[in-house]
Short mmCIF file of C-alpha atoms in Angstrom, two decimals:
data_model
loop_
_atom_site.label_atom_id
_atom_site.label_comp_id
_atom_site.label_asym_id
_atom_site.label_seq_id
_atom_site.Cartn_x
_atom_site.Cartn_y
_atom_site.Cartn_z
CA UNK A 164 -36.13 18.33 -15.01
CA UNK A 165 -35.66 14.54 -15.93
CA UNK A 166 -32.18 14.12 -15.19
CA UNK A 167 -31.19 13.87 -11.42
CA UNK A 168 -27.94 16.04 -10.60
CA UNK A 169 -27.78 15.63 -7.10
CA UNK A 170 -28.05 12.07 -5.49
CA UNK A 171 -28.34 10.86 -1.92
CA UNK A 172 -26.75 7.69 -1.03
CA UNK A 173 -28.58 6.49 2.63
CA UNK A 174 -26.68 4.85 4.88
CA UNK A 175 -28.02 2.90 8.20
CA UNK A 176 -31.22 4.04 9.19
CA UNK A 177 -31.79 5.76 6.09
CA UNK A 178 -33.75 3.52 4.00
CA UNK A 179 -36.02 5.88 1.91
CA UNK A 180 -36.43 9.14 1.38
CA UNK A 181 -39.52 11.13 2.95
CA UNK A 182 -41.17 13.71 0.26
CA UNK A 183 -39.83 12.07 -2.91
CA UNK A 184 -42.82 12.18 -5.14
CA UNK A 185 -43.57 10.86 -8.65
CA UNK A 186 -41.00 8.09 -8.13
CA UNK A 187 -39.23 5.71 -10.69
CA UNK A 188 -37.60 2.70 -9.66
CA UNK A 189 -34.20 1.92 -11.93
CA UNK A 190 -33.02 -1.70 -11.82
CA UNK A 191 -29.44 -1.02 -13.44
CA UNK A 192 -27.02 -3.67 -14.61
CA UNK A 193 -23.45 -2.39 -14.56
CA UNK A 194 -20.21 -3.79 -15.48
CA UNK A 195 -19.25 -4.55 -11.90
CA UNK A 196 -22.65 -6.29 -11.12
CA UNK A 197 -25.70 -5.16 -9.36
CA UNK A 198 -26.09 -1.87 -7.11
CA UNK A 199 -27.31 -2.32 -3.54
CA UNK A 200 -30.97 -2.05 -4.45
CA UNK A 201 -32.91 -0.27 -7.20
CA UNK A 202 -32.37 3.49 -7.30
CA UNK A 203 -35.12 5.66 -6.80
CA UNK A 204 -35.50 9.00 -9.13
CA UNK A 205 -38.46 11.45 -8.10
CA UNK A 206 -39.41 14.97 -7.65
CA UNK A 207 -38.46 16.86 -4.26
CA UNK A 208 -40.07 20.06 -3.98
CA UNK A 209 -39.77 20.78 -7.62
CA UNK A 210 -36.24 19.43 -7.98
CA UNK A 211 -34.96 16.15 -9.57
CA UNK A 212 -33.31 13.80 -7.18
CA UNK A 213 -32.02 10.41 -6.72
CA UNK A 214 -31.86 7.98 -4.01
CA UNK A 215 -29.82 4.92 -3.03
CA UNK A 216 -29.77 2.97 0.14
CA UNK A 217 -26.48 1.69 0.30
CA UNK A 218 -27.25 -1.29 2.53
CA UNK A 219 -30.11 -1.81 0.56
CA UNK A 220 -34.01 -1.25 1.51
CA UNK A 221 -34.08 -3.63 4.26
CA UNK A 222 -30.66 -3.49 5.45
CA UNK A 223 -29.37 -6.79 3.89
CA UNK A 224 -25.93 -5.80 2.75
CA UNK A 225 -22.86 -5.83 5.27
CA UNK A 226 -20.68 -2.58 4.78
CA UNK A 227 -17.67 -4.61 3.43
CA UNK A 228 -19.87 -6.46 0.79
CA UNK A 229 -21.58 -3.36 -0.47
CA UNK A 230 -20.84 -3.12 -4.18
CA UNK A 231 -19.50 0.38 -4.34
CA UNK A 232 -18.36 0.17 -7.67
CA UNK A 233 -21.90 -0.76 -9.04
CA UNK A 234 -23.74 1.84 -6.79
CA UNK A 235 -21.62 4.63 -8.31
CA UNK A 236 -21.64 3.61 -11.69
CA UNK A 237 -25.27 3.39 -11.59
CA UNK A 238 -25.81 6.73 -10.39
CA UNK A 239 -23.31 8.22 -12.92
CA UNK A 240 -25.15 6.60 -15.47
CA UNK A 241 -28.18 8.17 -14.65
CA UNK A 242 -26.73 11.57 -14.66
CA UNK A 243 -25.95 12.25 -11.25
CA UNK A 244 -22.89 14.53 -10.62
CA UNK A 245 -23.22 15.29 -7.19
CA UNK A 246 -23.55 12.94 -4.31
CA UNK A 247 -24.26 13.40 -0.83
CA UNK A 248 -23.38 10.26 1.43
CA UNK A 249 -25.36 9.98 4.52
CA UNK A 250 -23.24 8.04 7.16
CA UNK A 251 -24.07 6.73 10.56
CA UNK A 252 -20.73 6.88 12.77
CA UNK A 253 -19.30 6.51 16.11
CA UNK A 254 -18.03 9.72 17.71
CA UNK A 255 -14.35 9.84 18.98
CA UNK A 256 -14.04 13.45 19.40
CA UNK A 257 -15.21 14.71 22.57
CA UNK A 258 -17.60 17.33 21.04
CA UNK A 259 -19.12 14.68 18.64
CA UNK A 260 -21.59 12.74 20.67
CA UNK A 261 -24.80 11.15 19.74
CA UNK A 262 -27.02 13.32 17.81
CA UNK A 263 -24.08 15.47 16.33
CA UNK A 264 -23.88 16.05 12.64
CA UNK A 265 -20.52 16.43 10.90
CA UNK A 266 -19.43 17.38 7.66
CA UNK A 267 -15.84 16.01 7.81
CA UNK A 268 -13.14 17.23 5.14
CA UNK A 269 -10.58 14.16 5.83
CA UNK A 270 -10.47 10.29 6.17
CA UNK A 271 -8.27 7.49 6.86
CA UNK A 272 -8.82 4.32 5.31
CA UNK A 273 -8.46 1.02 7.65
CA UNK A 274 -10.66 -1.18 5.42
CA UNK A 275 -9.15 -3.93 3.24
CA UNK A 276 -10.25 -6.09 0.67
CA UNK A 277 -12.62 -4.01 -0.97
CA UNK A 278 -12.63 -3.33 -4.87
CA UNK A 279 -11.50 0.65 -4.55
CA UNK A 280 -10.78 1.41 -8.13
CA UNK A 281 -12.74 1.01 -11.68
CA UNK A 282 -9.29 0.29 -13.28
CA UNK A 283 -8.76 -3.04 -11.01
CA UNK A 284 -9.74 -5.20 -13.91
CA UNK A 285 -8.13 -7.10 -16.29
CA UNK A 286 -6.53 -5.35 -18.98
CA UNK A 287 -7.48 -2.09 -17.74
CA UNK A 288 -4.85 0.68 -18.11
CA UNK A 289 -3.17 2.08 -14.60
CA UNK A 290 -4.45 5.13 -13.65
CA UNK A 291 -3.71 7.33 -10.17
CA UNK A 292 -6.22 9.90 -9.06
CA UNK A 293 -5.35 12.67 -7.03
CA UNK A 294 -7.18 12.18 -3.53
CA UNK A 295 -5.22 14.75 -1.13
CA UNK A 296 -8.85 16.28 -0.61
CA UNK A 297 -11.21 12.93 -0.43
CA UNK A 298 -14.25 15.06 -0.09
CA UNK A 299 -15.16 17.88 -2.73
CA UNK A 300 -14.56 21.26 -1.18
CA UNK A 301 -17.46 22.85 -3.02
CA UNK A 302 -20.08 20.47 -2.30
CA UNK A 303 -18.76 20.46 1.50
CA UNK A 304 -19.39 24.21 1.41
CA UNK A 305 -22.49 23.88 -0.14
CA UNK A 306 -23.91 21.50 2.35
CA UNK A 307 -22.47 23.62 5.02
CA UNK A 308 -24.35 26.56 3.92
CA UNK A 309 -27.61 24.29 3.48
CA UNK A 310 -27.44 23.06 7.25
CA UNK A 311 -27.23 27.16 8.02
CA UNK A 312 -30.06 27.54 6.00
CA UNK A 313 -31.98 24.95 7.53
CA UNK A 314 -30.98 26.29 11.07
CA UNK A 315 -29.49 22.63 11.97
CA UNK A 316 -26.33 22.66 13.69
CA UNK A 317 -23.29 20.96 12.35
CA UNK A 318 -19.36 20.68 12.90
CA UNK A 319 -17.52 21.68 10.16
CA UNK A 320 -14.23 19.51 9.49
CA UNK A 321 -13.10 16.34 10.93
CA UNK A 322 -11.28 13.18 10.09
CA UNK A 323 -13.52 9.75 9.25
CA UNK A 324 -11.87 6.79 10.15
CA UNK A 325 -13.24 3.99 7.66
CA UNK A 326 -12.69 0.34 9.43
CA UNK A 327 -13.89 -2.90 7.78
CA UNK A 328 -16.96 -4.17 10.03
CA UNK A 329 -19.20 -5.64 10.17
CA UNK A 330 -18.07 -5.94 14.02
CA UNK A 331 -17.61 -2.54 15.99
CA UNK A 332 -13.78 -1.95 16.97
CA UNK A 333 -12.18 -2.60 20.18
CA UNK A 334 -11.18 0.26 22.52
CA UNK A 335 -7.52 -0.41 21.66
CA UNK A 336 -8.44 0.10 17.93
CA UNK A 337 -10.34 3.26 18.91
CA UNK A 338 -7.37 4.52 20.99
CA UNK A 339 -5.09 3.97 17.85
CA UNK A 340 -7.67 5.77 15.84
CA UNK A 341 -7.48 8.95 18.27
CA UNK A 342 -3.77 8.92 18.18
CA UNK A 343 -3.92 8.79 14.28
CA UNK A 344 -6.21 11.84 14.45
CA UNK A 345 -9.60 10.20 13.72
CA UNK A 346 -12.74 12.10 14.98
CA UNK A 347 -15.28 9.94 13.71
CA UNK A 348 -15.34 6.24 13.03
CA UNK A 349 -17.41 4.64 10.37
CA UNK A 350 -17.40 1.79 7.84
CA UNK A 351 -18.77 2.67 4.49
CA UNK A 352 -16.85 6.24 3.29
CA UNK A 353 -14.01 4.34 1.33
CA UNK A 354 -14.28 3.13 -1.26
CA UNK A 355 -16.90 5.40 -1.84
CA UNK A 356 -15.31 8.28 -1.95
CA UNK A 357 -12.36 7.65 -4.31
CA UNK A 358 -14.69 5.92 -6.65
CA UNK A 359 -16.73 9.26 -6.88
CA UNK A 360 -13.65 10.98 -7.63
CA UNK A 361 -12.63 8.46 -10.41
CA UNK A 362 -15.95 9.28 -11.89
CA UNK A 363 -15.37 13.24 -11.74
CA UNK A 364 -18.55 13.35 -9.48
CA UNK A 365 -18.70 15.83 -6.50
CA UNK A 366 -18.92 13.93 -3.20
CA UNK A 367 -19.58 14.88 0.45
CA UNK A 368 -20.20 13.25 3.60
CA UNK A 369 -22.88 14.19 5.98
CA UNK A 370 -21.81 11.96 9.17
CA UNK A 371 -24.79 11.08 11.60
CA UNK A 372 -23.39 10.63 14.91
CA UNK A 373 -25.28 7.54 16.76
CA UNK A 374 -22.79 6.99 19.51
CA UNK A 375 -19.64 7.34 21.03
CA UNK A 376 -17.16 4.74 19.89
CA UNK A 377 -15.49 2.32 22.20
CA UNK A 378 -14.12 3.87 25.15
CA UNK A 379 -15.01 7.56 23.94
CA UNK A 380 -17.63 9.61 26.18
CA UNK A 381 -18.56 8.17 29.40
CA UNK A 382 -17.09 4.83 28.15
CA UNK A 383 -20.12 3.09 28.37
CA UNK A 384 -21.10 0.02 26.05
CA UNK A 385 -23.82 0.66 23.79
CA UNK A 386 -26.13 -1.62 21.89
CA UNK A 387 -27.46 -1.90 18.23
CA UNK A 388 -31.01 -1.19 19.61
CA UNK A 389 -29.50 2.06 20.97
CA UNK A 390 -27.53 2.98 18.02
CA UNK A 391 -30.78 2.29 15.85
CA UNK A 392 -33.09 4.13 18.31
CA UNK A 393 -30.66 7.56 18.03
CA UNK A 394 -30.34 7.14 14.23
CA UNK A 395 -34.18 7.34 13.74
CA UNK A 396 -34.20 10.91 15.86
CA UNK A 397 -31.74 12.14 13.69
CA UNK A 398 -31.91 11.01 10.11
CA UNK A 399 -35.32 12.99 10.08
CA UNK A 400 -32.94 16.11 9.86
CA UNK A 401 -31.58 14.74 6.13
CA UNK A 402 -34.65 15.96 3.88
CA UNK A 403 -34.50 19.69 5.20
CA UNK A 404 -31.12 19.88 4.67
CA UNK A 405 -31.35 18.35 1.06
CA UNK A 406 -34.17 20.47 0.42
CA UNK A 407 -31.83 23.65 1.22
CA UNK A 408 -29.16 22.22 -0.92
CA UNK A 409 -31.29 21.88 -3.70
CA UNK A 410 -32.50 25.59 -3.16
CA UNK A 411 -28.66 26.68 -3.17
CA UNK A 412 -27.94 24.54 -5.89
CA UNK A 413 -30.77 25.87 -8.16
CA UNK A 414 -29.91 29.77 -7.04
CA UNK A 415 -26.52 28.98 -8.29
CA UNK A 416 -27.38 27.54 -11.95
#
């Protein structure tokens, strides 16, 4: 009961986890520096859960400056072995408009200059990890089952294109990403996914679509205010999904 086996990493619009009780804050110093913020552990409907706000509790950490290695290392040190990453994204595919929830199964990494391995240190051994399936299939299926149990609509599958940020993309960049096969665009699924893989943690993404990407949908421009407003209406679905996932996880234990 004291070890959080599951963690939620909250993205833009999700800086706290409603319903978490008997909370404890963990300020963890890792070999890679400090995480984005203190990690919260607590009880959620009789289940132990960990929560970390990827961008900090005040959204003070830009996507390309997130200390992904420290975040994953700290969660792992607390006993977390399954991670559901909640990511705010833009929709490229026509059926992935604002308010859509997607559990992607693939990604393409367009980011650069980020520390993407725990083995990228002086005198470290060279290690290559198998990454053909960037999101853990078993956790993806459990997450999809949880969405069904919570009676929430979801799109199963899709390719997440990871851009550098913090700026949004040009129309030409989104057009290229569409040609590459991307269905969603966001800034934070890498190197988070591969770092979880290196630590042997199950990792899946719950993508919350806040808007159509540049040139998609009706082609109208969007504002940050509109994005945040849209996210506020969809992030309320996260706790019910997590509760359903924990129930399924407990039933399978």
